[in-house]
Amino acid sequence: MQNQRNIILAVVLTGLLLLGWESAMSWFYPQAAKRPVAAASAPAVPAKPGREGGLLNAADVALEKKDLRAELAAGHRVIIDAPGLKGSINLMGALVDDVSMARHRETVDKSSAPVRLFSPAGTPAQHFAQIGWVGEGVAAPDAKTMWTAEGAKLTPQTPVTLRWTNTTGQTYTIRYAVDADYMITATQSVANTAPAPVVVRPFALVNRTEKTSSVDTWQLHSGPIGAFDGSVNFDNNYSTVAEAPGGAIALKGVSNWIGFTDIYWLSALIPDAGAKAEAAFRALGKGIYRADLIYPTVSVAPGKVQSQNVRLFAGAKENSVLEKYEAAGVSNFSFSIDWGWFSWFEKPIFWLLDSIFNKVGNFGLAIILLTLVVRGVMFPIAQRQFASMAAMRALQPKMKALQERYKDDKQTQQQKIMELYKEEKVNPLAGCLPIFLQIPVFFALYKVLTLTIEMRHQPFVLWIKDLSAPDPAHILNLFGLLPFDPPSFLAIGVLAILLGITMWLQFKLQPAAMDPAQQQIFSIMPWIMMFVMAPFAAGLLIYWITSNLLTIAQQKYLYSKHPQLKAQADKDQTDVNRAVTREQKAASTRKPKTP
């Protein structure tokens, strides 16, 4: 009866797990939302942000296309043409408001448009940077100022200088330079030709809408971000800024960099080392937010020029690129990727995976080779595990004798069993060690697939076009032939089925559990995991399937080295099967109790 209750409880918990898994996975592992394409008159329907970010409402998407076309057709722009960035600088206000990332596409289709990060003010996807000054008793340029450009195109070889002169003898210039990746350097200068000193206060800002943000969860930070006193601050999101007194949060400490992050993208301002800039996040209303760097006021004497540099990062969070800037002095820039508490382990796993990829050219193959490396490192531990299991099997007769002798005194029974372990120098937990050692590797790979853009849109073979996304070959819609997407807890793909089969084969080779109820629970565990793991990234399932296959091969090999263990395992399996059969027969013939 107790065994039946255990099995019923396991089935109930499994049902609850499957029914609640879709909502749980949409929170902990959100997927990129499909961009709607509809008429501008489509009603506004709230949509949850996805991993990619970007506009989700059909009306906003249509309006963005229209507004962007009009803004870019108006002229007065300086072209940005760099290997990493494409776009333009708006001479109206000297705004960097048109930036796309040349190395990253919107979809897995290589011919799709590059991912757009910046859009002009007033468009639904508003996101831009501004470098400027506030004048104290003197005219300074603002967002409506029309600048003149010296240079027609900003490239890594050709910087561009914007210039504007007021009516009182002050000339403001911004010299823009861009590198081959995603960094724009702005040198802002004020030349004073008037007979008296003038006072100005330089600033730099990034302005964006919340509409295009990616999902923000406990493990995937999206929103305001910065590094202060050498430590990256993940404390704020859009709601904390909006709810702050006055809609502003002033940041304490020396500002290393400040801006906004999505899971894959980052826009950040980086002041010169030693610059005493005040940093703050501000909510401007209607879902618009701003990250500010405001410098101390400076007095520019007659005939003098005051200059300073600020860098603008506007691009993808490619780890190698971030580490390059970090090595050049941008404090903890690679930690704009939210590695979390276990970065000390995740970053080496990512480094190893990326290094293998650079050799073989396929991330799916790199994941398989990474698994081989991990299992190879742990093979000596697996050998000790099997030796421990063999020793445990040798102790079975003595343990059964103790269990029988002290069957009415469980406390003494456990004490005697522990003494037996100690006398025979056997560790009953040694067999679990390889499983526990795999957990951090599995979690690290999960974080790598979730956070790093290097895995985004990386194909493997055949139908697997994106290793960071779930397997698209779902059984219920006949591998995409039927025009519907099944709910995540029923979205069982080929990889999930392979995972279930390999786990089942692996459990079949394990020594049988002595308790029939445990054996039955373990027999359904592979199929539970098939449902649970189906919504995860295809790359993660490839890792687990490969690990299972290696475990099966390893067990076969070690059983050949320990034939007594294989014989004992077969005998235990037979005993358990008989016990299960007896329990089922007893349950079928047991009469219900009369009240």
XYZ file of C-alpha atoms in Angstrom:
595
model
C 0.000 0.000 0.000
C 2.850 2.368 0.856
C 4.427 1.661 -2.546
C 1.157 2.453 -4.290
C 0.843 5.739 -2.417
C 4.404 6.643 -3.433
C 3.685 5.922 -7.077
C 0.403 7.878 -7.010
C 2.179 10.812 -5.362
C 4.912 10.670 -8.027
C 2.312 10.691 -10.821
C 0.435 13.646 -9.260
C 3.633 15.653 -8.843
C 4.604 14.829 -12.421
C 1.247 16.107 -13.677
C 1.633 19.341 -11.729
C 5.141 19.740 -13.089
C 4.048 19.304 -16.684
C 1.028 21.594 -16.340
C 3.026 24.355 -14.680
C 6.132 23.998 -16.771
C 5.070 26.244 -19.628
C 4.482 29.275 -17.408
C 7.637 28.565 -15.404
C 9.789 28.255 -18.520
C 8.341 31.416 -20.058
C 9.593 33.225 -16.956
C 12.964 31.575 -16.383
C 13.887 30.872 -20.023
C 11.954 33.296 -22.215
C 12.099 32.850 -25.939
C 12.403 35.445 -28.633
C 8.964 36.747 -29.483
C 7.814 36.614 -33.068
C 7.669 40.085 -34.540
C 4.168 40.851 -35.745
C 3.714 42.352 -39.154
C 0.325 44.004 -39.421
C -1.393 47.166 -40.481
C -0.755 50.317 -38.490
C -4.394 50.325 -37.453
C -3.992 47.044 -35.557
C -5.075 47.376 -31.928
C -2.380 47.664 -29.302
C -2.022 44.357 -27.503
C 0.397 44.176 -24.561
C 3.109 41.595 -25.150
C 5.766 40.203 -22.858
C 9.346 41.073 -23.862
C 11.418 38.261 -25.317
C 15.091 37.409 -25.263
C 15.852 39.464 -28.357
C 14.089 42.654 -27.331
C 12.570 44.960 -29.923
C 9.058 46.167 -30.658
C 6.320 43.594 -30.157
C 3.133 45.481 -30.953
C 2.075 45.311 -34.601
C 1.026 48.965 -34.704
C 4.379 50.067 -33.273
C 6.272 47.943 -35.796
C 4.391 49.499 -38.710
C 4.749 53.033 -37.311
C 8.455 52.527 -36.681
C 9.043 51.626 -40.323
C 7.128 54.698 -41.478
C 8.792 57.124 -39.039
C 12.257 55.725 -39.645
C 11.858 56.072 -43.381
C 10.773 59.715 -42.985
C 13.557 60.590 -40.516
C 16.346 59.111 -42.602
C 15.005 60.648 -45.808
C 15.112 64.165 -44.311
C 18.853 64.446 -44.914
C 21.286 66.424 -42.700
C 23.095 63.231 -41.702
C 26.671 61.968 -41.597
C 27.024 58.321 -42.603
C 28.571 55.778 -40.202
C 30.297 53.009 -42.149
C 32.412 50.729 -39.967
C 32.883 46.941 -39.896
C 30.799 46.666 -36.729
C 28.385 49.577 -37.047
C 26.301 51.073 -39.838
C 24.009 54.074 -39.664
C 24.287 57.845 -39.363
C 24.662 60.828 -37.054
C 21.880 63.393 -37.078
C 23.252 66.923 -37.599
C 20.090 68.195 -35.926
C 21.260 68.048 -32.311
C 24.426 66.062 -33.096
C 22.548 62.919 -32.061
C 23.882 59.417 -32.632
C 20.417 58.020 -33.359
C 20.756 55.617 -36.283
C 22.881 52.578 -35.489
C 22.640 48.982 -36.690
C 25.035 46.123 -35.957
C 26.492 44.781 -39.182
C 27.576 41.438 -37.708
C 24.173 40.427 -36.323
C 20.948 39.757 -38.223
C 17.362 39.888 -37.056
C 16.723 36.230 -37.919
C 18.693 33.102 -38.771
C 18.334 34.077 -42.430
C 21.690 35.616 -43.364
C 19.931 37.933 -45.808
C 17.685 39.452 -43.132
C 18.244 43.026 -41.989
C 20.963 43.801 -39.445
C 19.794 44.280 -35.873
C 18.941 47.927 -35.222
C 19.976 49.301 -31.834
C 19.437 53.099 -32.136
C 16.403 54.849 -33.615
C 15.659 58.606 -33.761
C 13.766 60.463 -31.037
C 10.018 60.313 -31.477
C 9.969 56.930 -33.196
C 8.380 53.980 -31.346
C 11.834 52.374 -30.912
C 13.489 55.612 -29.721
C 17.082 55.009 -28.593
C 19.935 57.463 -29.074
C 22.972 59.136 -27.514
C 23.703 62.852 -27.163
C 26.921 64.687 -26.326
C 26.545 68.327 -25.310
C 26.807 71.191 -22.844
C 24.616 73.260 -20.588
C 25.637 76.936 -20.663
C 25.523 79.210 -17.634
C 24.728 82.639 -19.029
C 25.966 81.619 -22.452
C 24.245 80.004 -25.435
C 24.978 76.288 -25.820
C 23.807 73.862 -28.506
C 20.696 71.760 -27.835
C 18.619 69.062 -29.539
C 17.350 71.596 -32.126
C 20.764 72.957 -33.089
C 21.836 72.324 -36.680
C 25.530 71.499 -36.766
C 27.889 71.630 -39.731
C 30.044 68.608 -40.537
C 33.668 68.428 -41.580
C 33.718 65.070 -43.344
C 30.942 63.176 -45.092
C 31.445 59.670 -43.706
C 32.551 58.326 -40.321
C 34.819 55.295 -40.771
C 37.701 53.875 -38.700
C 40.053 55.742 -41.049
C 38.120 59.021 -41.321
C 36.891 60.780 -38.162
C 34.216 63.448 -38.513
C 34.046 66.798 -36.710
C 30.771 68.637 -36.048
C 30.924 72.377 -35.396
C 28.565 75.106 -34.177
C 29.300 78.711 -33.213
C 26.961 80.900 -31.182
C 26.586 84.706 -31.503
C 28.822 85.530 -28.518
C 32.083 84.029 -29.706
C 31.996 80.424 -28.449
C 32.608 77.554 -30.870
C 31.537 74.050 -29.900
C 32.973 71.020 -31.652
C 32.442 67.267 -31.342
C 34.984 65.048 -33.047
C 33.619 61.549 -33.619
C 35.865 58.532 -34.256
C 34.783 54.893 -34.585
C 36.721 51.633 -34.349
C 36.189 48.330 -36.146
C 33.803 47.035 -33.475
C 31.210 49.048 -31.535
C 33.030 51.929 -29.845
C 32.550 55.564 -30.836
C 34.870 58.105 -29.230
C 33.617 61.693 -28.926
C 35.979 64.560 -28.144
C 33.886 67.571 -27.123
C 35.550 70.975 -27.082
C 34.597 74.578 -26.369
C 36.754 77.385 -27.821
C 36.148 80.832 -26.320
C 37.040 83.825 -28.522
C 35.051 86.319 -26.424
C 36.855 88.858 -24.202
C 35.406 87.337 -20.985
C 35.429 83.793 -19.559
C 32.365 81.600 -19.992
C 31.052 78.768 -17.820
C 29.651 75.567 -19.316
C 28.799 72.141 -17.976
C 29.457 69.178 -20.310
C 27.177 66.149 -20.325
C 26.537 62.920 -22.175
C 23.383 60.815 -22.158
C 21.713 57.734 -23.557
C 17.954 57.975 -24.054
C 15.729 54.971 -24.800
C 12.238 53.563 -24.620
C 11.312 50.592 -22.480
C 9.219 49.219 -25.370
C 12.227 47.593 -27.024
C 13.733 46.059 -23.883
C 14.425 42.362 -23.572
C 12.989 40.310 -20.726
C 14.309 41.039 -17.239
C 14.370 38.137 -14.748
C 16.354 37.152 -11.676
C 19.022 35.552 -13.860
C 18.783 37.673 -17.037
C 19.244 41.348 -16.274
C 17.791 43.841 -18.717
C 17.599 47.574 -18.069
C 19.767 50.220 -16.392
C 23.321 49.075 -15.754
C 26.675 50.560 -14.867
C 29.999 50.057 -13.119
C 30.908 52.254 -10.193
C 34.127 52.050 -8.181
C 35.032 49.001 -10.262
C 31.888 47.030 -9.405
C 29.053 46.337 -11.853
C 25.643 47.402 -10.544
C 22.634 45.249 -11.516
C 20.361 46.656 -8.788
C 18.106 48.813 -10.943
C 15.513 48.046 -13.569
C 13.034 50.274 -15.367
C 10.394 49.968 -12.658
C 12.762 50.919 -9.811
C 13.780 54.063 -11.694
C 10.157 54.994 -12.460
C 9.161 54.465 -8.815
C 12.130 56.386 -7.370
C 11.459 59.797 -5.770
C 11.423 62.340 -8.565
C 11.896 59.544 -11.092
C 15.672 59.634 -10.686
C 18.339 57.473 -9.068
C 21.726 59.080 -8.463
C 24.587 56.574 -8.493
C 27.355 56.787 -5.901
C 31.037 56.254 -6.510
C 33.371 56.850 -9.417
C 31.549 56.226 -12.687
C 33.365 53.669 -14.830
C 30.493 53.343 -17.333
C 26.707 53.680 -17.381
C 23.914 52.838 -19.786
C 21.243 50.289 -20.655
C 21.555 46.606 -21.395
C 19.444 43.980 -23.044
C 20.415 40.325 -22.927
C 22.456 40.631 -26.126
C 22.896 44.383 -26.679
C 24.423 47.282 -24.729
C 24.478 51.059 -25.018
C 26.883 52.612 -22.524
C 28.784 55.837 -21.885
C 32.388 55.564 -20.686
C 34.019 58.697 -19.223
C 37.762 59.186 -19.169
C 39.536 57.671 -16.184
C 39.567 60.191 -13.362
C 36.675 62.241 -14.749
C 34.451 63.340 -11.872
C 31.146 62.857 -13.604
C 27.880 62.468 -11.734
C 25.864 59.488 -12.951
C 22.109 58.974 -12.741
C 19.184 57.082 -14.226
C 16.013 59.064 -14.926
C 12.451 58.217 -15.896
C 11.116 60.842 -18.311
C 7.557 59.475 -18.545
C 5.716 57.460 -21.197
C 8.217 54.619 -20.894
C 11.249 56.784 -21.781
C 14.415 56.539 -19.662
C 17.778 58.244 -19.629
C 21.269 57.447 -18.367
C 23.230 60.639 -17.604
C 26.845 61.609 -17.181
C 27.017 65.184 -15.946
C 30.450 66.749 -15.507
C 31.480 69.592 -13.178
C 31.155 73.111 -14.550
C 34.246 74.496 -16.231
C 35.314 78.046 -16.852
C 36.817 78.669 -20.294
C 39.102 81.680 -20.314
C 39.331 84.040 -23.336
C 41.407 82.481 -26.105
C 41.358 79.042 -24.466
C 39.863 75.670 -25.425
C 38.386 73.170 -22.993
C 38.218 69.541 -24.177
C 37.365 66.101 -22.845
C 36.623 62.630 -24.176
C 33.695 60.309 -23.658
C 33.227 56.959 -25.348
C 29.946 55.469 -26.509
C 29.583 51.710 -26.789
C 26.615 50.815 -28.994
C 26.609 47.193 -29.981
C 26.521 43.508 -29.220
C 27.907 42.033 -26.016
C 30.505 39.844 -27.706
C 32.706 38.553 -24.915
C 36.007 38.895 -26.800
C 35.189 42.481 -27.765
C 34.164 43.403 -24.222
C 37.315 41.820 -22.811
C 39.417 43.776 -25.311
C 37.938 47.050 -24.072
C 38.302 45.828 -20.500
C 42.003 45.205 -21.086
C 42.227 48.743 -22.468
C 40.947 50.172 -19.180
C 37.131 49.927 -19.150
C 36.577 48.459 -15.711
C 34.741 45.089 -15.625
C 33.212 45.697 -19.047
C 32.892 41.982 -19.782
C 30.608 41.720 -16.744
C 27.942 43.663 -18.581
C 27.100 40.061 -19.491
C 25.175 38.947 -16.425
C 27.266 35.893 -15.601
C 25.911 35.810 -12.060
C 27.573 34.405 -8.955
C 29.314 31.559 -10.767
C 31.194 33.615 -13.335
C 34.448 32.078 -12.034
C 33.263 28.765 -13.488
C 31.041 29.901 -16.364
C 33.652 32.054 -18.082
C 36.215 29.216 -18.322
C 33.532 26.888 -19.722
C 32.639 29.568 -22.272
C 36.311 30.114 -23.097
C 36.822 26.387 -23.690
C 33.661 26.108 -25.796
C 34.541 29.182 -27.849
C 38.109 27.970 -28.341
C 36.879 24.615 -29.646
C 34.421 26.420 -31.935
C 37.223 28.535 -33.385
C 38.999 25.293 -34.300
C 36.072 23.285 -35.718
C 33.764 26.054 -36.987
C 30.502 24.530 -35.691
C 29.108 25.244 -32.228
C 27.085 22.022 -32.139
C 30.226 19.998 -32.787
C 32.041 22.193 -30.245
C 29.415 21.300 -27.605
C 29.905 17.577 -28.358
C 33.694 17.915 -28.095
C 33.313 19.928 -24.870
C 31.254 17.059 -23.469
C 34.011 14.612 -24.433
C 36.559 16.787 -22.620
C 34.402 17.051 -19.485
C 33.672 13.318 -19.370
C 37.316 12.525 -20.075
C 38.373 14.632 -17.099
C 35.815 12.871 -14.904
C 36.601 9.335 -16.126
C 38.965 8.524 -13.210
C 36.197 9.599 -10.848
C 33.772 7.299 -12.679
C 36.207 4.429 -12.231
C 36.291 5.068 -8.488
C 32.505 5.268 -8.557
C 32.241 1.783 -10.037
C 34.811 0.429 -7.580
C 32.718 1.889 -4.771
C 29.579 0.340 -6.248
C 31.330 -3.032 -6.411
C 32.289 -2.709 -2.764
C 28.724 -1.759 -1.886
C 27.455 -4.869 -3.702
C 29.870 -7.017 -1.734
C 28.362 -5.638 1.466
C 24.779 -6.434 0.498
C 24.568 -9.750 2.418
C 25.920 -8.152 5.592
C 23.577 -5.168 5.206
C 20.571 -7.441 4.721
C 21.541 -9.356 7.854
C 21.694 -6.123 9.853
C 18.381 -4.940 8.432
C 16.753 -8.216 9.394
C 18.315 -8.281 12.872
C 17.315 -4.716 13.723
C 14.142 -4.436 11.667
C 12.212 -3.182 14.716
C 14.835 -0.632 15.724
C 15.531 1.687 12.777
C 17.880 3.964 14.709
C 20.145 1.094 15.784
C 19.909 -0.357 12.282
C 21.222 2.843 10.726
C 23.956 3.083 13.339
C 25.153 -0.470 12.651
C 25.089 0.106 8.881
C 27.222 3.231 9.259
C 29.663 1.274 11.424
C 29.811 -1.367 8.692
C 30.637 1.303 6.089
C 33.390 2.594 8.334
C 34.875 -0.857 9.006
C 34.875 -1.796 5.320
C 36.058 1.707 4.265
C 33.155 2.177 1.856
C 31.596 5.548 1.038
C 27.927 5.096 0.047
C 27.859 8.563 -1.543
C 30.831 7.960 -3.845
C 28.528 6.743 -6.603
C 26.759 10.125 -6.677
C 29.935 12.189 -7.117
C 30.035 12.177 -10.955
C 26.419 13.369 -11.057
C 27.143 16.216 -8.655
C 30.228 17.198 -10.648
C 28.181 17.406 -13.839
C 25.677 19.830 -12.306
C 27.967 22.918 -12.393
C 29.029 22.073 -15.965
C 25.405 21.720 -17.009
C 24.450 24.983 -15.291
C 27.438 26.815 -16.781
C 26.530 25.660 -20.281
C 22.903 26.669 -19.657
C 24.056 30.178 -18.714
C 26.386 30.336 -21.729
C 23.570 29.382 -24.092
C 21.221 31.820 -22.379
C 23.469 34.864 -22.128
C 26.190 34.852 -24.758
C 25.510 36.261 -28.184
C 28.186 33.981 -29.649
C 25.625 31.145 -29.561
C 22.810 33.224 -31.074
C 21.720 31.945 -34.513
C 24.499 29.344 -34.559
C 23.438 26.291 -36.636
C 24.320 22.662 -36.028
C 23.071 20.254 -38.710
C 19.877 19.651 -40.689
C 16.890 21.401 -39.061
C 18.783 22.886 -36.097
C 19.440 26.447 -37.246
C 19.826 28.111 -33.820
C 21.476 26.294 -30.907
C 20.323 28.976 -28.448
C 16.644 28.301 -29.283
C 14.522 25.198 -28.593
C 14.353 22.352 -31.094
C 11.803 23.506 -33.738
C 11.032 19.962 -34.978
C 7.918 19.286 -32.881
C 6.148 15.967 -33.143
C 2.623 17.376 -32.621
C 2.775 19.689 -35.631
C 4.514 17.059 -37.761
C 7.846 18.854 -37.664
C 6.383 22.153 -38.826
C 4.112 20.836 -41.564
C 0.979 21.795 -39.606
C 0.473 25.559 -39.114
C 0.455 25.794 -35.303
C 2.911 25.889 -32.423
C 2.104 23.478 -29.571
C 2.329 24.747 -25.976
C 5.808 24.384 -24.516
C 4.974 21.444 -22.248
C 3.806 19.508 -25.335
C 6.422 20.877 -27.732
C 8.340 17.619 -27.824
C 11.009 17.656 -30.490
C 13.398 15.094 -31.886
C 16.144 16.106 -29.451
C 13.824 15.749 -26.448
C 12.847 12.234 -27.580
C 16.508 11.297 -28.026
C 17.157 12.647 -24.535
C 14.394 10.473 -23.078
C 15.616 7.351 -24.895
C 19.260 7.818 -23.877
C 18.280 8.490 -20.255
C 16.126 5.336 -20.273
C 19.027 3.276 -21.636
C 21.344 4.814 -19.065
C 18.993 3.947 -16.181
C 18.599 0.423 -17.548
C 22.345 -0.066 -17.103
C 22.355 1.336 -13.576
C 22.262 -1.151 -10.691
C 18.612 -1.650 -9.779
C 17.122 0.184 -6.823
C 16.347 -2.223 -3.990
C 12.928 -0.683 -3.373
C 10.327 -1.561 -6.068
C 8.611 1.834 -5.716
C 11.910 3.606 -6.338
C 12.509 1.398 -9.353
C 9.140 2.319 -10.829
C 9.719 6.008 -10.227
C 13.127 5.796 -11.919
C 11.545 4.010 -14.853
C 9.312 7.009 -15.629
C 11.931 9.668 -14.837
C 13.435 9.727 -18.392
C 10.040 10.507 -19.896
C 9.373 13.215 -17.314
C 12.725 14.793 -18.206
C 11.824 14.544 -21.887
C 8.911 16.924 -21.270
C 10.826 19.117 -18.820
C 13.847 19.659 -21.084
C 11.975 20.085 -24.387
C 11.694 23.925 -24.103
C 15.407 24.370 -23.346
C 17.999 25.433 -25.908
C 18.859 22.806 -28.507
C 22.535 23.137 -27.604
C 21.810 22.155 -24.017
C 19.931 19.028 -25.122
C 22.799 18.112 -27.439
C 25.152 18.338 -24.461
C 22.932 16.117 -22.307
C 22.310 13.528 -25.062
C 26.040 13.303 -25.753
C 26.728 12.978 -22.031
C 24.163 10.166 -21.767
C 25.695 8.297 -24.707
C 29.151 8.623 -23.209
C 27.814 7.412 -19.864
C 26.296 4.351 -21.548
C 29.578 3.589 -23.324
C 31.486 4.175 -20.104
C 29.173 1.864 -18.149
C 29.554 -0.850 -20.784
C 33.332 -0.542 -20.573
C 33.484 -0.532 -16.782
C 31.059 -3.433 -16.525
C 33.493 -5.367 -18.715
C 36.185 -4.523 -16.166
C 33.944 -5.472 -13.211
C 31.943 -8.522 -14.363
C 30.893 -9.292 -10.789
C 29.156 -5.919 -10.646
C 27.275 -6.611 -13.885
C 26.205 -10.040 -12.642
C 25.032 -8.563 -9.353
C 23.172 -5.766 -11.158
C 21.366 -8.318 -13.356
C 20.453 -10.374 -10.298
C 19.180 -7.266 -8.479
C 17.110 -6.298 -11.512
C 15.534 -9.752 -11.590
C 14.798 -9.591 -7.858
C 13.217 -6.153 -8.202
C 11.074 -7.251 -11.145
C 9.824 -10.194 -9.114
C 9.104 -7.935 -6.146
C 7.154 -5.515 -8.352
C 5.158 -8.411 -9.812
C 4.344 -9.739 -6.339
C 3.282 -6.285 -5.178
C 1.009 -5.830 -8.188
C -0.599 -9.240 -7.674
C -1.086 -8.558 -3.978
C -2.672 -5.186 -4.723
C -5.067 -6.712 -7.260
C -6.250 -9.404 -4.842
C -6.292 -7.299 -1.676
C -9.852 -6.792 -0.465
C -10.916 -3.280 0.553
C -11.424 -2.759 4.259
C -15.046 -2.646 5.425
C -16.083 0.334 7.510
